[in-house]
Short mmCIF file of C-alpha atoms (C1' of nucleotides) in Angstrom, two decimals:
data_model
loop_
_atom_site.label_atom_id
_atom_site.label_comp_id
_atom_site.label_asym_id
_atom_site.label_seq_id
_atom_site.Cartn_x
_atom_site.Cartn_y
_atom_site.Cartn_z
CA UNK A 1 1.15 -35.19 0.86
CA UNK A 2 3.61 -32.69 2.17
CA UNK A 3 6.41 -31.09 0.11
CA UNK A 4 9.11 -28.79 1.29
CA UNK A 5 11.66 -26.93 -0.69
CA UNK A 6 13.63 -23.79 -1.02
CA UNK A 7 13.82 -21.17 -3.71
CA UNK A 8 17.19 -19.64 -3.56
CA UNK A 9 17.71 -15.99 -4.42
CA UNK A 10 20.03 -17.05 -7.26
CA UNK A 11 17.04 -18.60 -8.98
CA UNK A 12 15.49 -15.25 -9.74
CA UNK A 13 16.66 -11.91 -10.96
CA UNK A 14 16.74 -8.99 -8.49
CA UNK A 15 15.52 -8.91 -4.89
CA UNK A 16 12.32 -10.19 -3.38
CA UNK A 17 10.39 -8.95 -0.43
CA UNK A 18 7.65 -11.47 0.39
CA UNK A 19 6.00 -9.37 3.06
CA UNK A 20 5.86 -6.22 0.94
CA UNK A 21 4.60 -8.03 -2.13
CA UNK A 22 1.76 -9.72 -0.29
CA UNK A 23 0.71 -6.75 1.74
CA UNK A 24 0.83 -4.02 -0.89
CA UNK A 25 -2.85 -4.18 -1.60
CA UNK A 26 -2.76 -5.34 -5.23
CA UNK A 27 -6.25 -6.21 -6.55
CA UNK A 28 -5.39 -9.72 -7.69
CA UNK A 29 -6.55 -11.38 -4.39
CA UNK A 30 -6.75 -10.56 -0.63
CA UNK A 31 -3.53 -10.69 1.26
CA UNK A 32 -2.55 -14.27 2.22
CA UNK A 33 -3.22 -15.42 5.71
CA UNK A 34 -0.31 -15.00 8.05
CA UNK A 35 0.22 -17.71 10.59
CA UNK A 36 3.18 -19.19 12.34
CA UNK A 37 5.73 -17.27 10.23
CA UNK A 38 4.23 -18.35 6.94
CA UNK A 39 1.98 -16.64 4.41
CA UNK A 40 -0.54 -19.20 3.38
CA UNK A 41 -3.19 -19.74 0.75
CA UNK A 42 -5.06 -22.51 -0.88
CA UNK A 43 -3.96 -22.71 -4.52
CA UNK A 44 -5.03 -24.93 -7.37
CA UNK A 45 -1.97 -26.73 -8.85
CA UNK A 46 -2.46 -29.24 -11.66
CA UNK A 47 -6.15 -29.58 -10.70
CA UNK A 48 -5.40 -30.30 -7.01
CA UNK A 49 -6.12 -27.85 -4.21
CA UNK A 50 -2.83 -27.29 -2.40
CA UNK A 51 -2.15 -25.31 0.73
CA UNK A 52 0.91 -23.26 -0.07
CA UNK A 53 2.97 -21.73 2.73
CA UNK A 54 5.72 -19.26 2.09
CA UNK A 55 8.27 -17.94 4.50
CA UNK A 56 11.11 -15.53 4.18
CA UNK A 57 13.58 -14.51 6.87
CA UNK A 58 12.59 -11.08 8.05
CA UNK A 59 14.61 -8.11 6.72
CA UNK A 60 16.76 -10.27 4.50
CA UNK A 61 15.72 -9.75 0.88
CA UNK A 62 18.34 -12.24 -0.35
CA UNK A 63 17.35 -15.02 2.06
CA UNK A 64 16.10 -18.23 0.40
CA UNK A 65 12.34 -18.55 0.29
CA UNK A 66 10.98 -21.53 2.19
CA UNK A 67 7.99 -23.23 0.65
CA UNK A 68 5.75 -25.93 2.20
CA UNK A 69 2.93 -27.37 0.18
CA UNK A 70 0.23 -29.77 1.63
CA UNK A 71 -2.43 -31.55 -0.37
CA UNK A 72 -4.62 -34.71 -0.53
CA UNK A 73 -3.29 -35.90 -3.88
CA UNK A 74 0.34 -36.06 -4.91
CA UNK A 75 1.42 -32.92 -6.68
CA UNK A 76 4.69 -32.72 -8.61
CA UNK A 77 7.19 -30.49 -6.82
CA UNK A 78 8.13 -28.82 -10.11
CA UNK A 79 4.55 -27.75 -10.69
CA UNK A 80 4.30 -26.20 -7.25
CA UNK A 81 7.56 -24.40 -7.76
CA UNK A 82 6.40 -22.99 -11.04
CA UNK A 83 3.07 -21.94 -9.58
CA UNK A 84 4.74 -20.16 -6.67
CA UNK A 85 7.20 -18.43 -8.98
CA UNK A 86 4.39 -17.15 -11.18
CA UNK A 87 2.20 -15.94 -8.30
CA UNK A 88 4.95 -14.12 -6.45
CA UNK A 89 6.38 -12.56 -9.57
CA UNK A 90 9.73 -14.39 -9.31
CA UNK A 91 9.89 -14.73 -13.10
CA UNK A 92 10.12 -10.95 -13.42
CA UNK A 93 13.56 -9.50 -13.85
CA UNK A 94 13.83 -6.66 -11.33
CA UNK A 95 17.43 -5.88 -12.30
CA UNK A 96 16.16 -5.08 -15.78
CA UNK A 97 13.23 -3.07 -14.31
CA UNK A 98 15.56 -1.07 -12.07
CA UNK A 99 17.81 -0.29 -15.05
CA UNK A 100 14.74 1.19 -16.77
CA UNK A 101 13.70 3.18 -13.64
CA UNK A 102 17.23 4.47 -13.19
CA UNK A 103 17.22 6.11 -16.63
CA UNK A 104 14.18 8.27 -15.74
CA UNK A 105 14.70 10.93 -13.13
CA UNK A 106 10.99 10.97 -12.26
CA UNK A 107 11.06 7.25 -11.43
CA UNK A 108 14.58 6.81 -10.03
CA UNK A 109 13.44 7.67 -6.49
CA UNK A 110 10.97 4.75 -6.54
CA UNK A 111 13.90 2.21 -6.53
CA UNK A 112 14.89 2.68 -2.90
CA UNK A 113 11.28 2.63 -1.70
CA UNK A 114 10.26 -0.53 -3.55
CA UNK A 115 13.16 -2.92 -3.07
CA UNK A 116 11.89 -6.44 -3.73
CA UNK A 117 8.37 -5.42 -4.54
CA UNK A 118 6.86 -7.62 -7.18
CA UNK A 119 3.59 -7.95 -9.00
CA UNK A 120 1.44 -10.31 -6.84
CA UNK A 121 -0.24 -12.34 -9.58
CA UNK A 122 -3.63 -13.91 -9.14
CA UNK A 123 -3.72 -17.69 -8.56
CA UNK A 124 -7.28 -17.77 -9.74
CA UNK A 125 -8.30 -15.45 -12.73
CA UNK A 126 -11.98 -15.59 -11.88
CA UNK A 127 -11.33 -14.56 -8.26
CA UNK A 128 -9.16 -11.75 -9.65
CA UNK A 129 -12.12 -10.51 -11.86
CA UNK A 130 -14.46 -10.47 -8.82
CA UNK A 131 -11.82 -8.86 -6.58
CA UNK A 132 -11.23 -6.17 -9.09
CA UNK A 133 -14.91 -5.42 -9.48
CA UNK A 134 -15.25 -5.31 -5.67
CA UNK A 135 -12.31 -3.00 -5.33
CA UNK A 136 -13.90 -0.24 -7.47
CA UNK A 137 -14.84 2.74 -5.39
CA UNK A 138 -13.80 0.87 -2.29
CA UNK A 139 -11.01 0.51 0.27
CA UNK A 140 -8.49 -2.33 0.35
CA UNK A 141 -9.60 -3.69 3.76
CA UNK A 142 -13.22 -3.75 2.73
CA UNK A 143 -12.79 -5.63 -0.59
CA UNK A 144 -10.37 -8.03 1.06
CA UNK A 145 -13.00 -8.79 3.69
CA UNK A 146 -15.66 -9.16 0.97
CA UNK A 147 -13.64 -11.73 -1.03
CA UNK A 148 -12.89 -13.69 2.14
CA UNK A 149 -16.51 -13.70 3.05
CA UNK A 150 -17.55 -14.95 -0.39
CA UNK A 151 -15.00 -17.74 -0.13
CA UNK A 152 -16.21 -18.72 3.29
CA UNK A 153 -19.88 -18.77 2.23
CA UNK A 154 -19.67 -20.48 -1.20
CA UNK A 155 -16.27 -21.98 -1.49
CA UNK A 156 -15.24 -25.56 -0.75
CA UNK A 157 -13.51 -25.97 2.65
CA UNK A 158 -10.22 -27.68 3.10
CA UNK A 159 -8.95 -28.37 6.64
CA UNK A 160 -5.29 -28.28 7.56
CA UNK A 161 -3.48 -28.17 10.79
CA UNK A 162 -2.93 -24.45 10.31
CA UNK A 163 -6.67 -23.80 9.79
CA UNK A 164 -9.49 -24.12 7.33
CA UNK A 165 -9.08 -22.60 3.89
CA UNK A 166 -11.71 -22.11 1.12
CA UNK A 167 -11.64 -22.13 -2.64
CA UNK A 168 -13.17 -19.24 -4.44
CA UNK A 169 -16.51 -20.34 -5.89
CA UNK A 170 -16.85 -21.10 -9.58
CA UNK A 171 -18.83 -18.81 -11.86
CA UNK A 172 -21.62 -21.39 -11.98
CA UNK A 173 -22.03 -21.16 -8.17
CA UNK A 174 -21.58 -17.42 -7.91
CA UNK A 175 -24.11 -16.56 -10.60
CA UNK A 176 -26.86 -18.28 -8.64
CA UNK A 177 -26.31 -16.83 -5.18
CA UNK A 178 -28.99 -14.49 -3.87
CA UNK A 179 -28.25 -10.79 -4.23
CA UNK A 180 -29.72 -9.59 -0.96
CA UNK A 181 -31.53 -11.00 2.08
CA UNK A 182 -34.96 -10.56 0.51
CA UNK A 183 -34.00 -12.84 -2.34
CA UNK A 184 -32.44 -15.27 0.15
CA UNK A 185 -35.62 -15.30 2.17
CA UNK A 186 -37.75 -16.04 -0.87
CA UNK A 187 -35.89 -19.31 -1.42
CA UNK A 188 -37.45 -20.67 1.68
CA UNK A 189 -41.04 -19.83 0.52
CA UNK A 190 -43.28 -20.64 3.44
CA UNK A 191 -40.97 -22.99 5.38
CA UNK A 192 -39.31 -19.90 6.84
CA UNK A 193 -37.52 -20.91 10.06
CA UNK A 194 -38.09 -18.81 13.09
CA UNK A 195 -35.39 -16.20 13.85
CA UNK A 196 -33.40 -17.07 10.86
CA UNK A 197 -30.42 -14.91 9.99
CA UNK A 198 -30.03 -14.10 6.33
CA UNK A 199 -26.29 -13.99 5.81
CA UNK A 200 -25.82 -16.14 2.71
CA UNK A 201 -26.33 -13.45 0.18
CA UNK A 202 -23.91 -11.24 -1.65
CA UNK A 203 -24.87 -7.93 0.06
CA UNK A 204 -24.05 -9.53 3.42
CA UNK A 205 -20.45 -9.72 2.17
CA UNK A 206 -20.29 -5.87 2.18
CA UNK A 207 -20.04 -5.48 -1.60
CA UNK A 208 -22.85 -2.95 -1.61
CA UNK A 209 -24.32 -1.96 -5.00
CA UNK A 210 -21.66 -4.08 -6.73
CA UNK A 211 -23.68 -7.27 -5.79
CA UNK A 212 -25.66 -7.27 -9.05
CA UNK A 213 -22.55 -6.52 -11.11
CA UNK A 214 -20.78 -9.55 -9.54
CA UNK A 215 -23.70 -11.93 -10.25
CA UNK A 216 -24.07 -10.75 -13.84
CA UNK A 217 -20.28 -10.85 -14.36
CA UNK A 218 -20.16 -14.47 -13.07
CA UNK A 219 -22.96 -15.38 -15.51
CA UNK A 220 -21.08 -13.80 -18.40
CA UNK A 221 -17.79 -15.46 -17.47
CA UNK A 222 -19.58 -18.76 -17.55
CA UNK A 223 -21.27 -18.24 -20.83
CA UNK A 224 -19.48 -15.73 -22.97
CA UNK A 225 -16.11 -14.63 -21.75
CA UNK A 226 -14.02 -17.79 -21.85
CA UNK A 227 -11.07 -17.31 -19.50
CA UNK A 228 -8.73 -19.69 -21.18
CA UNK A 229 -9.05 -17.75 -24.45
CA UNK A 230 -7.97 -14.53 -22.67
CA UNK A 231 -4.34 -15.50 -22.62
CA UNK A 232 -4.15 -15.71 -26.40
CA UNK A 233 -5.66 -12.39 -27.07
CA UNK A 234 -3.85 -9.21 -27.85
CA UNK A 235 -3.95 -6.62 -25.02
CA UNK A 236 -6.49 -4.50 -26.87
CA UNK A 237 -8.84 -7.45 -27.64
CA UNK A 238 -8.66 -8.70 -24.04
CA UNK A 239 -9.32 -5.14 -22.78
CA UNK A 240 -12.37 -4.77 -25.03
CA UNK A 241 -13.87 -8.02 -23.95
CA UNK A 242 -13.37 -7.34 -20.22
CA UNK A 243 -14.98 -3.94 -20.44
CA UNK A 244 -18.20 -5.68 -21.51
CA UNK A 245 -18.52 -7.08 -18.00
CA UNK A 246 -20.78 -4.97 -15.65
CA UNK A 247 -18.68 -3.11 -13.02
CA UNK A 248 -15.70 -3.26 -15.23
CA UNK A 249 -14.46 0.02 -16.60
CA UNK A 250 -10.90 0.94 -17.84
CA UNK A 251 -9.22 0.85 -14.43
CA UNK A 252 -10.77 -2.47 -13.29
CA UNK A 253 -10.09 -4.02 -16.75
CA UNK A 254 -6.42 -3.03 -16.59
CA UNK A 255 -6.12 -4.47 -13.06
CA UNK A 256 -7.51 -7.83 -14.31
CA UNK A 257 -5.24 -7.85 -17.34
CA UNK A 258 -2.20 -7.08 -15.24
CA UNK A 259 -2.79 -9.21 -12.21
CA UNK A 260 -5.07 -11.92 -13.57
CA UNK A 261 -3.55 -12.49 -16.93
CA UNK A 262 -0.08 -11.04 -16.88
CA UNK A 263 -0.37 -8.32 -19.41
CA UNK A 264 2.54 -6.25 -18.18
CA UNK A 265 1.82 -3.27 -20.43
CA UNK A 266 -1.46 -2.55 -18.69
CA UNK A 267 -1.37 0.74 -16.72
CA UNK A 268 -4.33 0.82 -14.35
CA UNK A 269 -5.19 4.46 -13.52
CA UNK A 270 -7.07 5.16 -10.36
CA UNK A 271 -7.43 8.70 -8.96
CA UNK A 272 -4.08 8.42 -7.18
CA UNK A 273 -2.07 7.24 -10.15
CA UNK A 274 -3.67 10.04 -12.07
CA UNK A 275 -2.55 12.60 -9.53
CA UNK A 276 0.89 11.15 -9.23
CA UNK A 277 1.40 11.12 -13.00
CA UNK A 278 0.15 14.74 -13.07
CA UNK A 279 2.60 15.74 -10.26
CA UNK A 280 5.66 13.84 -11.67
CA UNK A 281 5.21 14.44 -15.36
CA UNK A 282 2.94 17.46 -15.92
CA UNK A 283 4.07 19.91 -13.24
CA UNK A 284 0.91 19.17 -11.19
CA UNK A 285 -1.44 20.19 -14.07
CA UNK A 286 -4.49 17.89 -13.80
CA UNK A 287 -4.37 15.00 -16.24
CA UNK A 288 -7.65 13.07 -16.76
CA UNK A 289 -7.54 9.27 -16.23
CA UNK A 290 -7.91 8.35 -19.95
CA UNK A 291 -4.98 10.53 -20.88
CA UNK A 292 -2.91 9.31 -17.94
CA UNK A 293 -3.61 5.79 -19.15
CA UNK A 294 -2.47 6.50 -22.73
CA UNK A 295 0.58 8.37 -21.49
CA UNK A 296 1.64 5.51 -19.14
CA UNK A 297 1.26 2.88 -21.86
CA UNK A 298 3.14 4.89 -24.46
CA UNK A 299 5.82 6.14 -22.04
CA UNK A 300 6.51 2.96 -20.02
CA UNK A 301 5.74 0.26 -22.53
CA UNK A 302 6.31 -3.23 -21.15
CA UNK A 303 7.18 -1.74 -17.78
CA UNK A 304 3.87 0.09 -17.31
CA UNK A 305 2.32 -2.41 -14.89
CA UNK A 306 5.37 -2.32 -12.65
CA UNK A 307 5.67 1.49 -12.94
CA UNK A 308 2.13 1.83 -11.70
CA UNK A 309 2.84 -0.49 -8.68
CA UNK A 310 6.09 1.28 -7.83
CA UNK A 311 4.67 4.80 -8.30
CA UNK A 312 1.88 4.20 -5.86
CA UNK A 313 4.02 2.55 -3.22
CA UNK A 314 6.64 5.21 -3.58
CA UNK A 315 4.05 8.04 -3.35
CA UNK A 316 2.65 6.51 -0.15
CA UNK A 317 5.99 6.06 1.56
CA UNK A 318 7.81 9.16 0.43
CA UNK A 319 5.09 11.62 1.50
CA UNK A 320 4.19 12.55 -2.05
CA UNK A 321 0.62 11.63 -1.41
CA UNK A 322 0.45 13.80 1.69
CA UNK A 323 1.93 16.62 -0.39
CA UNK A 324 -0.65 16.24 -3.07
CA UNK A 325 -3.48 16.12 -0.40
CA UNK A 326 -2.25 19.29 1.25
CA UNK A 327 -1.97 21.14 -2.09
CA UNK A 328 -5.59 20.29 -2.83
CA UNK A 329 -6.86 22.24 0.11
"C1'" DA B 1 -22.02 12.78 14.16
"C1'" DC B 2 -21.82 13.24 9.28
"C1'" DG B 3 -19.34 14.33 5.16
"C1'" DC B 4 -16.20 12.43 2.23
"C1'" DA B 5 -13.37 9.03 -0.65
"C1'" DG B 6 -13.38 5.60 -4.17
"C1'" DG B 7 -14.63 3.67 -10.08
"C1'" DG B 8 -18.41 2.68 -13.10
"C1'" DC B 9 -22.83 3.70 -15.09
"C1'" DG B 10 -26.71 5.89 -17.16
"C1'" DA B 11 -28.79 10.28 -18.14
"C1'" DT B 12 -27.99 14.78 -19.76
"C1'" DA B 13 -26.62 18.34 -23.35
"C1'" DT C 1 -17.99 13.13 -26.79
"C1'" DA C 2 -17.67 15.18 -22.12
"C1'" DT C 3 -19.70 16.01 -17.69
"C1'" DC C 4 -22.47 14.94 -13.61
"C1'" DG C 5 -25.10 12.74 -9.86
"C1'" DC C 6 -25.78 8.47 -7.89
"C1'" DC C 7 -24.63 3.71 -6.03
"C1'" DC C 8 -22.58 1.63 -0.56
"C1'" DT C 9 -19.61 1.32 3.26
"C1'" DG C 10 -15.83 2.65 6.28
"C1'" DC C 11 -13.22 6.13 8.14
"C1'" DG C 12 -11.82 10.73 10.14
#
DNA sequence: ACGCAGGGCGATA
DNA sequence: TATCGCCCTGCG
């Protein structure tokens, strides 16, 4: 089945920049594959795996968004539309956000640098958890590659004209994968094939020491931390249950809450957000991550997640990061 | 080449 | 309760 429809800019509040939103390195999921003018990803909609393709005319933030969806089963257009809106942050009111940023002189400059930038929500919460664990102490390109490797090795493949796409493996599958090549080798016992290459283990995906965290986290997600219950919890309860997962500290927990479950008041503090908050709000005096987190949540309230996203993008583009780096020397 | 960046953890006082 | 060295990989 193939569905094609438009989302007009009148259907959401504020601008939207598809390219910027997908490429801004948010830890919800790797950037979508770009092919033939479309950003593409396999997304589960109403229980069916659907290839979703999204296209926006270049450099026109008010152009209608073109969506094409392909799947085996029939999927209701309204369901696809609502999934796309959720993932691309089209339900967020950027006019309202900008009004908030406008009132604060420290944040006002972010507006011009972040036109149309929206929170890129996870289409799969479990994938978001593993992405966020993989992102800790790690560069964007590397964790993007790791997640794509994991999908290729243990996900289910779906073939389309534009290429093969893979689901993210379930917790049940991921908790049982070998951690490193030695463990993979042991599965063969004495029927070890000659010249066999061991590349179906987690370490081979470049996740490093996080491999055992990922396996344990998958096991806990299957047995203890029920994802569907997360949505009903208060922010604090949800935070406290996530932090129980290995490899999940405050920063990663806040990323999962923000991108995976839509808790907009989460304020994930990595070293750079810490430094930027210090620079913008404390005259460059060093603020420790836990204090920056509390400050952000109290000061930005329901806008905290967006402020974090905008602050970082602004700091990169405006040269603030370069300025901070120079001053460290 | 080789030292450093990046978040979480477990040991230390 | 706060601080510190270590984990792994990619980059300058």
